[in-house]
Coordinates of C-alpha atoms and ligand atoms in Angstrom, one line a residue:
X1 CA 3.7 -26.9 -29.2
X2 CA 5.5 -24.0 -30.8
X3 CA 3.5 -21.7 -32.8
X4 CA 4.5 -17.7 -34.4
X5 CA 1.8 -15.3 -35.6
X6 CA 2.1 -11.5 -36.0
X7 CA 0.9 -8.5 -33.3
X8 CA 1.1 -5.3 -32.6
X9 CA 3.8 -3.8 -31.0
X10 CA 2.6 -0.6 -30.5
X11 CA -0.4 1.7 -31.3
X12 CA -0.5 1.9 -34.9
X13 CA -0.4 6.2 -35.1
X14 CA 2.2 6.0 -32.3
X15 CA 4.2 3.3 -34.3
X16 CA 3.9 5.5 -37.4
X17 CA 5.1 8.8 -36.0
X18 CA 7.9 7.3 -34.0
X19 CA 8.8 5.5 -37.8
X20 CA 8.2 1.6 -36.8
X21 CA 6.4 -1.0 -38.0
X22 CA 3.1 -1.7 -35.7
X23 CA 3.6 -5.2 -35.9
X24 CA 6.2 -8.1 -34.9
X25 CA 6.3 -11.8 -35.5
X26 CA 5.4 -13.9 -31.9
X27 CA 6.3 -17.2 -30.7
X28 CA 4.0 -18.6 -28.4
X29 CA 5.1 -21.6 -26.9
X30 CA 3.8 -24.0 -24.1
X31 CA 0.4 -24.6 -24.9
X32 CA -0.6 -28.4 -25.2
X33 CA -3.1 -27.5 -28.5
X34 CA -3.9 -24.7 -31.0
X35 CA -7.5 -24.7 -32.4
X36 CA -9.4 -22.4 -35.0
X37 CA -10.8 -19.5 -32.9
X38 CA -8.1 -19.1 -31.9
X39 CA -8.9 -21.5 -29.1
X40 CA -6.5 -23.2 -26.3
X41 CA -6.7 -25.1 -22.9
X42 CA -6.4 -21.7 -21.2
X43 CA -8.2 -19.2 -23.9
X44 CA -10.5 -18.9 -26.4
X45 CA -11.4 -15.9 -28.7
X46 CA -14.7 -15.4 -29.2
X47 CA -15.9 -13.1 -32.0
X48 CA -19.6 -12.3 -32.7
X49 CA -20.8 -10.9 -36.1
X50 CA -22.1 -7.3 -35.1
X51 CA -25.2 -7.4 -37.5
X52 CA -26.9 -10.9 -36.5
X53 CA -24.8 -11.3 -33.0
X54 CA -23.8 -14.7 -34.7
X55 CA -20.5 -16.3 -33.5
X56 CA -18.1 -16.8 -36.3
X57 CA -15.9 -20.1 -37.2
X58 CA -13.0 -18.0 -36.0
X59 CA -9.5 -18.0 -37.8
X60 CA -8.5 -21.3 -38.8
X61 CA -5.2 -22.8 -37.2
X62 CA -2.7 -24.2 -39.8
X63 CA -0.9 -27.2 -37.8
X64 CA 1.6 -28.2 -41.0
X65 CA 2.9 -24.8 -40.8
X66 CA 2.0 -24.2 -37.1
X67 CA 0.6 -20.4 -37.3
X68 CA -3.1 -19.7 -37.3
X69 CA -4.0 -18.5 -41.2
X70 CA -4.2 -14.6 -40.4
X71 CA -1.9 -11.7 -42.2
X72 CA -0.7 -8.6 -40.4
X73 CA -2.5 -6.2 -42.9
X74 CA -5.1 -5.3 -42.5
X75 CA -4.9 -4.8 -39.3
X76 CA -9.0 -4.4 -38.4
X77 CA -9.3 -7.6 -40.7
X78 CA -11.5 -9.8 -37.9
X79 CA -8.5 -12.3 -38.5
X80 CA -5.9 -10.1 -37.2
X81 CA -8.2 -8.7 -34.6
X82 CA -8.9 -11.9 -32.9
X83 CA -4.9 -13.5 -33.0
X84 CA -3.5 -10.1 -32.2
X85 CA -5.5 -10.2 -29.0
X86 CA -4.9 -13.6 -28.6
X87 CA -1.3 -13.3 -28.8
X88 CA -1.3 -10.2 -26.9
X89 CA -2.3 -11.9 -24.0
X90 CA -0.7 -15.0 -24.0
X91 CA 2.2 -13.5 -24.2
X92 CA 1.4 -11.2 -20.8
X93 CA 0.6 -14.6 -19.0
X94 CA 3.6 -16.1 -20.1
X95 CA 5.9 -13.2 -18.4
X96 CA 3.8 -13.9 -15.1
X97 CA 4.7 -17.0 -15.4
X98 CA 7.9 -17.3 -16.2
X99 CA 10.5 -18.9 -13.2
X100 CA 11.7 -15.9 -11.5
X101 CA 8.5 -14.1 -11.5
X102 CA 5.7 -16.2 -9.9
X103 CA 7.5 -19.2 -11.6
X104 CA 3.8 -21.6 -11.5
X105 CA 0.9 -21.8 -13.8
X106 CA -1.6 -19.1 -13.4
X107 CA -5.2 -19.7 -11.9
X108 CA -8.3 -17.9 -13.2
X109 CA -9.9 -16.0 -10.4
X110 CA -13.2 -17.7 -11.4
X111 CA -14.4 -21.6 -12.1
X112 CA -13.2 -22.7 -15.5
X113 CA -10.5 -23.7 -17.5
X114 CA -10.9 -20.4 -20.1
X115 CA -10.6 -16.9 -20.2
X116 CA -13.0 -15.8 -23.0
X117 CA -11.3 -12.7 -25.3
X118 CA -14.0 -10.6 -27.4
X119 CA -11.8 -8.5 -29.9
X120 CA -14.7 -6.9 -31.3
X121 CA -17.2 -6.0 -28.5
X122 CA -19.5 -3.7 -29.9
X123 CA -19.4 0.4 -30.1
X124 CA -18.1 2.2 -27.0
X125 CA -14.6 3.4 -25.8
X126 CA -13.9 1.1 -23.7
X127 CA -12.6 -2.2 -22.7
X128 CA -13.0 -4.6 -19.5
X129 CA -12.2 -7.5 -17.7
X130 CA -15.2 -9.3 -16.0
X131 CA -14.9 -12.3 -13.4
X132 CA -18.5 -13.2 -13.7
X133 CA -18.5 -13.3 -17.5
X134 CA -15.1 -15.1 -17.6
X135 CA -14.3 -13.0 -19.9
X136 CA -12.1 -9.6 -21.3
X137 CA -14.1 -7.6 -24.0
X138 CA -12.6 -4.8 -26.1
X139 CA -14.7 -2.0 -27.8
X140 CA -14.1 0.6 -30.9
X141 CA -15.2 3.7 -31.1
X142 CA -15.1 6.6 -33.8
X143 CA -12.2 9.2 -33.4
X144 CA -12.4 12.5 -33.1
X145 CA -11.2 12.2 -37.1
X146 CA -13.8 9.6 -37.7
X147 CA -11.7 7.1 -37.6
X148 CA -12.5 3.3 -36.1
X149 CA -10.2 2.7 -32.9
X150 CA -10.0 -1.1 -31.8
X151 CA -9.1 -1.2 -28.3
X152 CA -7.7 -4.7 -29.0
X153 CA -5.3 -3.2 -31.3
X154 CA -3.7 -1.6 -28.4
X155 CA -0.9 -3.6 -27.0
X156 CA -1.4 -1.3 -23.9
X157 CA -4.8 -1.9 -23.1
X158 CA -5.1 -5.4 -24.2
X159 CA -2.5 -6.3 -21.5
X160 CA -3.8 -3.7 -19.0
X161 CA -6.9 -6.1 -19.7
X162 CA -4.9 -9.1 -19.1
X163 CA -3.5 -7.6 -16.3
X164 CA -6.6 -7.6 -14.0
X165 CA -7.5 -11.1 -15.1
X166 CA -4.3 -12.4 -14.1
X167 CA -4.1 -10.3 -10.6
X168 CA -7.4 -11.4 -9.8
X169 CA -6.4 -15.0 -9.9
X170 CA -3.6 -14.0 -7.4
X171 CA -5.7 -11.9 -5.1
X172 CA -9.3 -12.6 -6.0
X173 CA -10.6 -10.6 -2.6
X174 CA -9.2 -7.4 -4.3
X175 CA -12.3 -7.8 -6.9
X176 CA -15.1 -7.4 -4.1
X177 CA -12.4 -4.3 -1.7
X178 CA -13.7 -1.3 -0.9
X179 CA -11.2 0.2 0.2
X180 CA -10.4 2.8 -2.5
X181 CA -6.4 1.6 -2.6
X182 CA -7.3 -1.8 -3.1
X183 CA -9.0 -0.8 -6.3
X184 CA -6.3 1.4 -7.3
X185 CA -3.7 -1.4 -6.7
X186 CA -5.9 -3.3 -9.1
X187 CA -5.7 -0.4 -12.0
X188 CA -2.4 0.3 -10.8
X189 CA -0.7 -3.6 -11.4
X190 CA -2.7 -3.3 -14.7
X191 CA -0.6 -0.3 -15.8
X192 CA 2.3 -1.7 -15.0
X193 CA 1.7 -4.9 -16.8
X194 CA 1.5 -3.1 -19.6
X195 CA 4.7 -1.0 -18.9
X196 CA 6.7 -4.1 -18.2
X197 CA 5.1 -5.9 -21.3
X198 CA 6.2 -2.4 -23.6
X199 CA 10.1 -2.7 -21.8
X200 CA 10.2 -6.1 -22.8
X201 CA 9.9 -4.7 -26.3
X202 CA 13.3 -5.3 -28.6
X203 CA 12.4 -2.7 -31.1
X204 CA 10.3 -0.3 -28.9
X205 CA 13.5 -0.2 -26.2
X206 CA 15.8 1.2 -28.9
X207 CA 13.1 3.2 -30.9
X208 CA 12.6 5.3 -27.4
X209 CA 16.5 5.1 -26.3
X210 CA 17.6 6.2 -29.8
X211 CA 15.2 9.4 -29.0
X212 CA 15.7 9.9 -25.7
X213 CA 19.3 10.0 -25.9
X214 CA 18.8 6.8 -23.8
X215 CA 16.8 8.1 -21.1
X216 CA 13.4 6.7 -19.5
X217 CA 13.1 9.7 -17.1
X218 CA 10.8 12.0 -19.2
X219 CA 7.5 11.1 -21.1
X220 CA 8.0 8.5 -23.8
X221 CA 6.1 5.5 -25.3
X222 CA 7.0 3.9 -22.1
X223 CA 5.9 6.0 -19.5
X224 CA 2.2 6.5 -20.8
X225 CA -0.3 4.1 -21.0
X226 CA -2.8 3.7 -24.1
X227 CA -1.8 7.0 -25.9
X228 CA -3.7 6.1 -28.8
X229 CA -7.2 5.6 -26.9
X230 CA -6.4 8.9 -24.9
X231 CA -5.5 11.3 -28.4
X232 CA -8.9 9.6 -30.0
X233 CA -10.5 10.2 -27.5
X234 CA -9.4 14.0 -27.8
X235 CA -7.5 14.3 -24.5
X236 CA -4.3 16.2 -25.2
X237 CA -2.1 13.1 -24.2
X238 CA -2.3 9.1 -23.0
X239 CA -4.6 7.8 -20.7
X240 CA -2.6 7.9 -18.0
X241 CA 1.3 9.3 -17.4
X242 CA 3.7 7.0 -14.9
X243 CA 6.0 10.2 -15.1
X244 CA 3.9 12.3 -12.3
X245 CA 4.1 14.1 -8.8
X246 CA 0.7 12.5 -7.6
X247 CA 0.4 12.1 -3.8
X248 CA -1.7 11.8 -0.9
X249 CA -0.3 14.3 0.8
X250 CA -2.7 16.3 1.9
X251 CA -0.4 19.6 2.2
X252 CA 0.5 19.3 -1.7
X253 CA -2.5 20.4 -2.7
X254 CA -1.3 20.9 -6.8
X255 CA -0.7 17.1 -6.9
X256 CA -3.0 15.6 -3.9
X257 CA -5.2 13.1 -5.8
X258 CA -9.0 12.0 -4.8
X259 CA -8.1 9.4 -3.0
X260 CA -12.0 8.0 -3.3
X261 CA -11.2 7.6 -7.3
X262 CA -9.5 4.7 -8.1
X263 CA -8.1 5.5 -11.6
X264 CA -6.5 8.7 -10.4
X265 CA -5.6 7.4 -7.2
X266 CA -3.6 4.1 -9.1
X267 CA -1.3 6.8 -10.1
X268 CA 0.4 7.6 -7.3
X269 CA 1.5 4.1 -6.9
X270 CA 2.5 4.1 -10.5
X271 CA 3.6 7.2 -10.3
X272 CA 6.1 5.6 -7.3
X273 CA 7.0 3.0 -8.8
X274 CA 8.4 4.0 -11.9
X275 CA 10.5 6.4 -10.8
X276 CA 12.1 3.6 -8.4
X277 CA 12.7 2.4 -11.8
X278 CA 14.2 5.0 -13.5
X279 CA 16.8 5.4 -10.4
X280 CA 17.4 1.6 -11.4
X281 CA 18.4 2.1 -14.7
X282 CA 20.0 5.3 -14.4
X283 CA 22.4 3.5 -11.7
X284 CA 22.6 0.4 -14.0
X285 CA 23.4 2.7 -16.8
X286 CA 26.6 4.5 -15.1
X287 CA 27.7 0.9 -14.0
X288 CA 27.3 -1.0 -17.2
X289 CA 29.4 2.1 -19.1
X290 CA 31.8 1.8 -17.0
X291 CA 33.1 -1.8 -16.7
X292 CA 32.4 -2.1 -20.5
X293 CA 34.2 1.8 -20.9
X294 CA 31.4 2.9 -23.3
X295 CA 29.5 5.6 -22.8
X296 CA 26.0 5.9 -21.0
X297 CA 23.7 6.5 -24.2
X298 CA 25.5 3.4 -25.5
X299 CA 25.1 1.4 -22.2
X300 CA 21.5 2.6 -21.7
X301 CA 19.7 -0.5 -24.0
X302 CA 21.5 -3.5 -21.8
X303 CA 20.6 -1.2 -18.5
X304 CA 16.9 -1.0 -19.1
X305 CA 16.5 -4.7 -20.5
X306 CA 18.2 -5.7 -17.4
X307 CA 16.8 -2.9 -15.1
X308 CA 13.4 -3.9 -16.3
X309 CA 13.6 -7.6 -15.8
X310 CA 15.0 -6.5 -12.0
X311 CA 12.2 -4.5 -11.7
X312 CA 9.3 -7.4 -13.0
X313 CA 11.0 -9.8 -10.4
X314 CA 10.4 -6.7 -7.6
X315 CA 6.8 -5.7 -8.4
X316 CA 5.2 -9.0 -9.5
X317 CA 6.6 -11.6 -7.0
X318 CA 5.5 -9.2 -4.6
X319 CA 1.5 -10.1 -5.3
X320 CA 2.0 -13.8 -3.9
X321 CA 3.0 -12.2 -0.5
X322 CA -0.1 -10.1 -0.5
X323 CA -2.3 -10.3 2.8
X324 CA -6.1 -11.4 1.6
X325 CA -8.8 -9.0 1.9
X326 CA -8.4 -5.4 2.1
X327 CA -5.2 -4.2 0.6
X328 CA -3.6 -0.7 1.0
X329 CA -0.5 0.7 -0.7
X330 CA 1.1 0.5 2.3
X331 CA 1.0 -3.1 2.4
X332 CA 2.0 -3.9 -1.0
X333 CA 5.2 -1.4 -0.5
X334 CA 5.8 -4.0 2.8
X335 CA 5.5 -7.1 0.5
X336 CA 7.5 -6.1 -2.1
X337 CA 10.2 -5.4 0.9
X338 CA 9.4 -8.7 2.3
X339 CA 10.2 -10.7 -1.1
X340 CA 13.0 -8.6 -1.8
X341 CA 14.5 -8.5 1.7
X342 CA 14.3 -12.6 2.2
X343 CA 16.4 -13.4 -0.9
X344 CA 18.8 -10.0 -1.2
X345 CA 19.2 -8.9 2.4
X346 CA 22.4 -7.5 1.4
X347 CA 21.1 -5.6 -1.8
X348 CA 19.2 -2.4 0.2
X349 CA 19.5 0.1 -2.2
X350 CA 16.0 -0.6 -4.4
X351 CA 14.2 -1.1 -0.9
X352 CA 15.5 2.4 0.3
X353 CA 14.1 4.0 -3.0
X354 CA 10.9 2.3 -2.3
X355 CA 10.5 3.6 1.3
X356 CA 11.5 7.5 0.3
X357 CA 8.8 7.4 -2.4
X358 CA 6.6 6.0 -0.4
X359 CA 6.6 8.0 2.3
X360 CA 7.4 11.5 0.3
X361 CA 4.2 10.7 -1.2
X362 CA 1.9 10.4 1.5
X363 CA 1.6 6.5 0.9
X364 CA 2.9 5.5 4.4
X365 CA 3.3 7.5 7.4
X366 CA 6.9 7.1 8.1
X367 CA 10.1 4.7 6.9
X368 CA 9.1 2.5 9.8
X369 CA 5.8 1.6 8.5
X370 CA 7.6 0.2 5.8
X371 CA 9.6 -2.2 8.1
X372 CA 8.8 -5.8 8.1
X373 CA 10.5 -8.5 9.8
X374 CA 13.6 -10.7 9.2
X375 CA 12.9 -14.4 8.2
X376 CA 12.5 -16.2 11.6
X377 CA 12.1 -19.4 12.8
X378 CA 8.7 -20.6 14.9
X379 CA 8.9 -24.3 16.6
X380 CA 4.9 -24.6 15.2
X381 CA 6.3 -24.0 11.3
X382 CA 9.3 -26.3 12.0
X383 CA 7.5 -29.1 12.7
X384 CA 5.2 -28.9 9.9
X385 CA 5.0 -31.2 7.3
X386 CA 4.5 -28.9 4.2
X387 CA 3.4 -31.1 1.4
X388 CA 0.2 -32.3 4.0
X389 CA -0.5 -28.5 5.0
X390 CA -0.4 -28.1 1.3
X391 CA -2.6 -31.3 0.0
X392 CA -5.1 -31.1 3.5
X393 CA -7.7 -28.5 4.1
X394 CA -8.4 -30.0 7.2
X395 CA -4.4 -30.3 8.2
X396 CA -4.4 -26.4 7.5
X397 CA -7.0 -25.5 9.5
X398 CA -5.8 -27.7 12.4
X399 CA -2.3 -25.4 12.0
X400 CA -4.1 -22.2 12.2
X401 CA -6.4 -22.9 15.0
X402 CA -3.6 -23.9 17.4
X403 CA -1.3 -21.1 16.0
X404 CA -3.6 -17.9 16.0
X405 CA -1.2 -15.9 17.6
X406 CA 1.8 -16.1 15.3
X407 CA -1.3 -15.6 12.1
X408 CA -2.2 -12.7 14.3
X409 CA -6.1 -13.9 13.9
X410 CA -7.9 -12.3 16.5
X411 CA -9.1 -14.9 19.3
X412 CA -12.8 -16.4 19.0
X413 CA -12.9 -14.9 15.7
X414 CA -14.5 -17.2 13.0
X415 CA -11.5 -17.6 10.2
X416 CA -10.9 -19.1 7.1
X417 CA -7.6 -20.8 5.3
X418 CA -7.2 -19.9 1.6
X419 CA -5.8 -22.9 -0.8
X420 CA -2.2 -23.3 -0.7
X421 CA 0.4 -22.4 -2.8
X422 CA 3.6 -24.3 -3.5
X423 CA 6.0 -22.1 -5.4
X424 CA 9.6 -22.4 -6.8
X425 CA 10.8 -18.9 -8.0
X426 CA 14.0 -18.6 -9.4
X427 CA 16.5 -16.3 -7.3
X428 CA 19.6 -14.2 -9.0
X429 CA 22.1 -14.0 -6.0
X430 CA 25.4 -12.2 -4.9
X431 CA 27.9 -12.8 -7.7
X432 CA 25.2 -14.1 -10.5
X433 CA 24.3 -17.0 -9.2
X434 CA 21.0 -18.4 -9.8
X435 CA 18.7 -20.5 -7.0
X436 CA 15.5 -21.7 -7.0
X437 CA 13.8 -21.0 -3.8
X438 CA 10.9 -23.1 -3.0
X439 CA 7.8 -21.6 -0.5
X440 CA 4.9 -22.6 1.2
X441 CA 2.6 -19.7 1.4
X442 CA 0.2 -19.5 3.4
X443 CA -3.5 -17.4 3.9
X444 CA -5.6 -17.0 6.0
X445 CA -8.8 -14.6 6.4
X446 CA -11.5 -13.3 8.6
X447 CA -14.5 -10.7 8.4
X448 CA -13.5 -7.6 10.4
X449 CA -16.5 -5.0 11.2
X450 CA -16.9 -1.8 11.6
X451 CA -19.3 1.4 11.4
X452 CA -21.0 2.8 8.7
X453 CA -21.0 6.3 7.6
X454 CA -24.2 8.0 9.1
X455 CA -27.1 9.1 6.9
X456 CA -27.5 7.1 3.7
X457 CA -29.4 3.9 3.5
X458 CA -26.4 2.2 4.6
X459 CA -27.0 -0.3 7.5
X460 CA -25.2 0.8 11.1
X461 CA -22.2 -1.6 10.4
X462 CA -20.3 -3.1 7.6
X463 CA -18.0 -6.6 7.1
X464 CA -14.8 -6.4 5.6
X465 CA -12.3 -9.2 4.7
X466 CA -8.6 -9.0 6.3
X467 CA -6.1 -11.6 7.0
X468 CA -2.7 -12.8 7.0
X469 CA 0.3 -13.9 4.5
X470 CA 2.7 -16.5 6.1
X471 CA 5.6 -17.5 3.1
X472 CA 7.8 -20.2 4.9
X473 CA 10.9 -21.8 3.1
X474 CA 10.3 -25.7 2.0
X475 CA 13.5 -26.3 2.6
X476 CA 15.0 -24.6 5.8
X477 CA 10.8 -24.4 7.5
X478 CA 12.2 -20.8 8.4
X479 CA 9.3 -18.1 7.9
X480 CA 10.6 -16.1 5.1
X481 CA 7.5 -13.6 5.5
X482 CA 4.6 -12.8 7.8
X483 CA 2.9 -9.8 6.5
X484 CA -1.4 -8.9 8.0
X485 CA -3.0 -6.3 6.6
X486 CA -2.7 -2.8 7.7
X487 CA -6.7 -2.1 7.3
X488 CA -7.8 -0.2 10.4
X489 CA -5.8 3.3 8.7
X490 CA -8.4 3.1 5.3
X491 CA -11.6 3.4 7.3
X492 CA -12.2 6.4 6.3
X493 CA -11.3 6.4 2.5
X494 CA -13.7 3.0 2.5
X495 CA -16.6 5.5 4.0
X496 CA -15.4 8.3 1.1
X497 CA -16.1 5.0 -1.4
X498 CA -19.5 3.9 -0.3
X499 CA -20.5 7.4 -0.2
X500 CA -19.3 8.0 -3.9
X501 CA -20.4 4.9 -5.3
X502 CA -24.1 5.4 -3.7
X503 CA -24.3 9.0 -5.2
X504 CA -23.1 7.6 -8.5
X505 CA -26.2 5.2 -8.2
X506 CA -24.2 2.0 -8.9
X507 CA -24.3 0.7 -5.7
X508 CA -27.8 -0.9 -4.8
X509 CA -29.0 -3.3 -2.6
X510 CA -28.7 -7.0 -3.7
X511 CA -32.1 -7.3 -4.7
X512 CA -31.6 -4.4 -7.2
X513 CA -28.7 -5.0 -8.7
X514 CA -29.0 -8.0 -10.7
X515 CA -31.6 -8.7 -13.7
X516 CA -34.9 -10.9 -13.4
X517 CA -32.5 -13.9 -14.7
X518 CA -30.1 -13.3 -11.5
X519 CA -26.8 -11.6 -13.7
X520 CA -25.3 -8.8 -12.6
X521 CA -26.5 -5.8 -13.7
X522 CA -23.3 -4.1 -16.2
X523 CA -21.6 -1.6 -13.8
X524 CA -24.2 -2.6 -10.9
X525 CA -22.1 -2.9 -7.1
X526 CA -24.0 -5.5 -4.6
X527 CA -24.2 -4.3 -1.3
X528 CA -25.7 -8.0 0.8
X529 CA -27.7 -6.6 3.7
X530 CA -28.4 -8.9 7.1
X531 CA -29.7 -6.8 9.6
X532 CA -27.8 -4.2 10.8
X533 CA -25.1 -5.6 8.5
X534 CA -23.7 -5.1 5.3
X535 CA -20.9 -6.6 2.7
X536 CA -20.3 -5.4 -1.2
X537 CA -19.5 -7.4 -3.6
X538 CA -17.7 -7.1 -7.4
X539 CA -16.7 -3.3 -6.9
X540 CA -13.7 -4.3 -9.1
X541 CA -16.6 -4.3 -12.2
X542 CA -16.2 0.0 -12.0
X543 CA -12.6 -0.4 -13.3
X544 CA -12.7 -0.2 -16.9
X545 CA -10.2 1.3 -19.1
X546 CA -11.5 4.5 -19.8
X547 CA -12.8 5.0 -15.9
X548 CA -16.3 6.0 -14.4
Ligands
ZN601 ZN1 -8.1 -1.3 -15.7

């Protein structure tokens, strides 16, 4: 069913000064039913009168003219408010899902058809996603000029939002890391969501190229995330800047960042990654003016709709390849050069920019901790009959246990085997042509442990989730991929976490950090104790848009 209602497009102050209209008409297509709410299979608004905490009827869905009954002005009207967000995020799930990015249904991270969407929260400035609630809630505040700011008006933040619920169906173990970088990779993937989700933007691509002079390299609507909640919120500028020098090098002191902070630490990988992109769309640019002999300005709109599409495919198809448990940058720069290196082993140039930023910025030692391995062939995986590895727990199991060496699990180590995933991802090869390119991939996971810091309440040692990533090819059983987690080099930024979170009060003991009714206390971190032992649990719950 086919459906078009209107969002936003853009902050509405931003919108106005750059001289475009806030909102667009969407077409939302795929769903099996529309109902009032708005309600779906997959999503369902939920929108509480703020006086008696009454849910409303919701906005009514017109199937004879197959729109839900809502008008684009005004935009705080509690119609608008509830399809924008709707939309918003449909729309963000729908580029996930789309052939050549992870080209398969998404999967909540949690039990349950729905993700629940609350456009109207309640007063703060802030907005969240939240596994245990199911849910993604969005807050206004007062502006400095006394103003009401919706964060569900932002198209930034609403699929930043979207963002988290999406990865954490990919990578649920991220939502319980402590190590500080898989946080960040958390915030950071958010961010860039809601980049990709802005470049996919008709009128907001030419807006910025027209006043750029067709440039993305300096700080536009793109390169800033949720400038309208930042400027409210009376900070000179956006929330967060993609154009930036942060590192973790530790001898740039100017831009080192603190790397126990997730929301400034997500920068540097943003930070890296979008000026991988702006090297591709300044080299698409020079190509595209040449074999059409215009110039670059004029060639600059096709370059960054393509460039941006290029980059989706690197960035996102990347989080299928991610090892479970503890996740460093280090290891989503190596899957990123996995996927791309297995289908364009010709095409180095983007996977050299990706090394030099991340090693110039502290995020890997050297060029060869970026190196993975070429597809290869095992006589274990050719003899495999995918679709029962796939279907049988048991049958996977069976495979790992008699293959720990090439999983890398560590012998008599306790491990488990994640579900399965069969994917088809559409491929653009040499010479345009298009393939789909069907995997197997594969998880697996066991508890690694290791020492505490000294003197807190801490127990002596902690367990932490790592594992390993096998993607191998339905078609030729060669392994495409085998990527393990790098986790043994974060030690010491997971003690710099624990330590922060535990001055900051939010991290208590499980007995103390969920209410007599057994929910999780809003911002409280569980830290399981059994004897000398300890795991956390939910740490993803500190990453709200405006930060701790
Ligand atoms: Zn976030």
């Amino acid at each position: 069913m086919k459906i078009r209602i209107p969002i936003m497009v853009q902050d509405q102050t931003i919108a106005s000064q750059k001289g475009m209209r806030p909102t667009e008409e969407c077409t939302l297509e795929g769903e099996r039913f529309f109902l009032d709410g708005p309600v779906t299979e997959r999503l369902a608004v939920l929108d509480f009168d703020p006086k008696t905490g009454e849910l409303s009827q919701g906005t009514h869905f017109n199937a004879a003219e197959a729109t839900y009954e809502v008008e684009a002005e005004p935009l705080d009207s509690p119609d608008f408010l509830r399809t924008n967000a709707f939309g918003t995020v449909l729309k963000t799930m729908y580029m996930f899902e789309e052939g050549d990015t992870l080209g398969r249904p998404l999967d909540w991270g949690f039990d349950g058809p729905q993700l629940l969407i609350v456009p109207a929260a309640g007063e703060w400035a802030n907005a969240f996603y939240e596994r245990e609630a199911r849910c993604l809630q969005f807050f206004y505040f007062q502006s400095q000029e006394g103003q009401r700011v919706y964060t569900s008006l932002s198209h930034d933040i609403v699929s930043h939002e979207t963002g988290h619920a999406i990865l954490d169906g990919i990578a649920p173990d991220l939502y319980h890391a402590i190590t500080p970088q898989s946080l960040a990779l958390h915030e950071g993937i958010a961010d860039l969501v809601a980049l990709v989700m802005a470049f996919r933007n008709d009128t907001l691509r030419k807006t910025v190229l027209d006043q750029t002079g067709g440039s993305i390299e300096n700080i536009t609507a793109f390169s800033s995330v949720a400038e309208e909640f930042g400027r409210a919120q009376g900070k000179p500028d956006a929330l967060r800047q993609f154009v930036n020098e942060k590192t973790l090098d530790p001898n740039d002191t100017d831009n080192l960042v603190d790397v126990a902070e997730p929301h400034d630490l997500c920068q540097v990988l943003t930070g890296a990654l979008y000026s991988v992109m702006v090297k591709i769309h300044d080299t698409l640019k020079r190509r595209f003016a040449q074999q059409d002999k215009t110039t670059e300005f004029s060639a600059s709109g096709k370059a960054l709709f393509v460039g941006a599409e290029r980059f989706k495919r690197m960035i996102f198809r990347a989080l299928d390849y991610l090892p479970p448990g503890e996740i460093s940058f280090a290891d989503y720069g190596r899957a990123i050069i996995a996927s791309d290196q297995a289908s364009h082993p010709q095409a180095t140039q983007g996977r050299e920019w990706l090394r030099e930023e991340f090693v110039r910025r502290g995020m890997a030692r050297n060029l060869m901790a970026l190196e993975v391995e070429e597809p290869f062939e095992h006589p274990a995986v050719a003899e495999l009959d995918l679709q029962t590895l796939v279907d049988s727990d048991w049958a996977a199991y069976d495979f790992a246990n008699r293959n720990r060496r090439l999983l890398r699990i560590p012998p008599h180590f306790a491990f488990r085997v994640r579900p399965r995933l069969d994917t088809s991802k559409t491929y653009y090869l040499r010479g345009g042509v298009k393939k789909s390119i069907r995997e197997c991939i594969f998880k697996v996971s066991w508890d690694a442990i290791e020492p505490n810091p000294p003197g807190s309440w801490f127990p002596a040692k902690r367990q932490i989730t790592v594992g390993t990533m096998l993607a191998i090819d339905w078609e030729t059983k060669k392994v495409r991929a085998r990527l393990t987690s790098g986790w043994e080099e974060q030690r010491d930024d997971r003690d710099a976490l624990l330590k922060r979170l535990d001055e900051k009060g939010v991290l208590l003991p499980a007995a103390l950090s969920t209410a007599p009714d057994g929910t999780p206390l809003r911002g409280a971190i569980k830290a399981e104790l059994a004897g000398d032992l300890m795991r956390v649990r939910g740490t993803a719950r500190t990453l709200h848009i405006a930060g701790t």
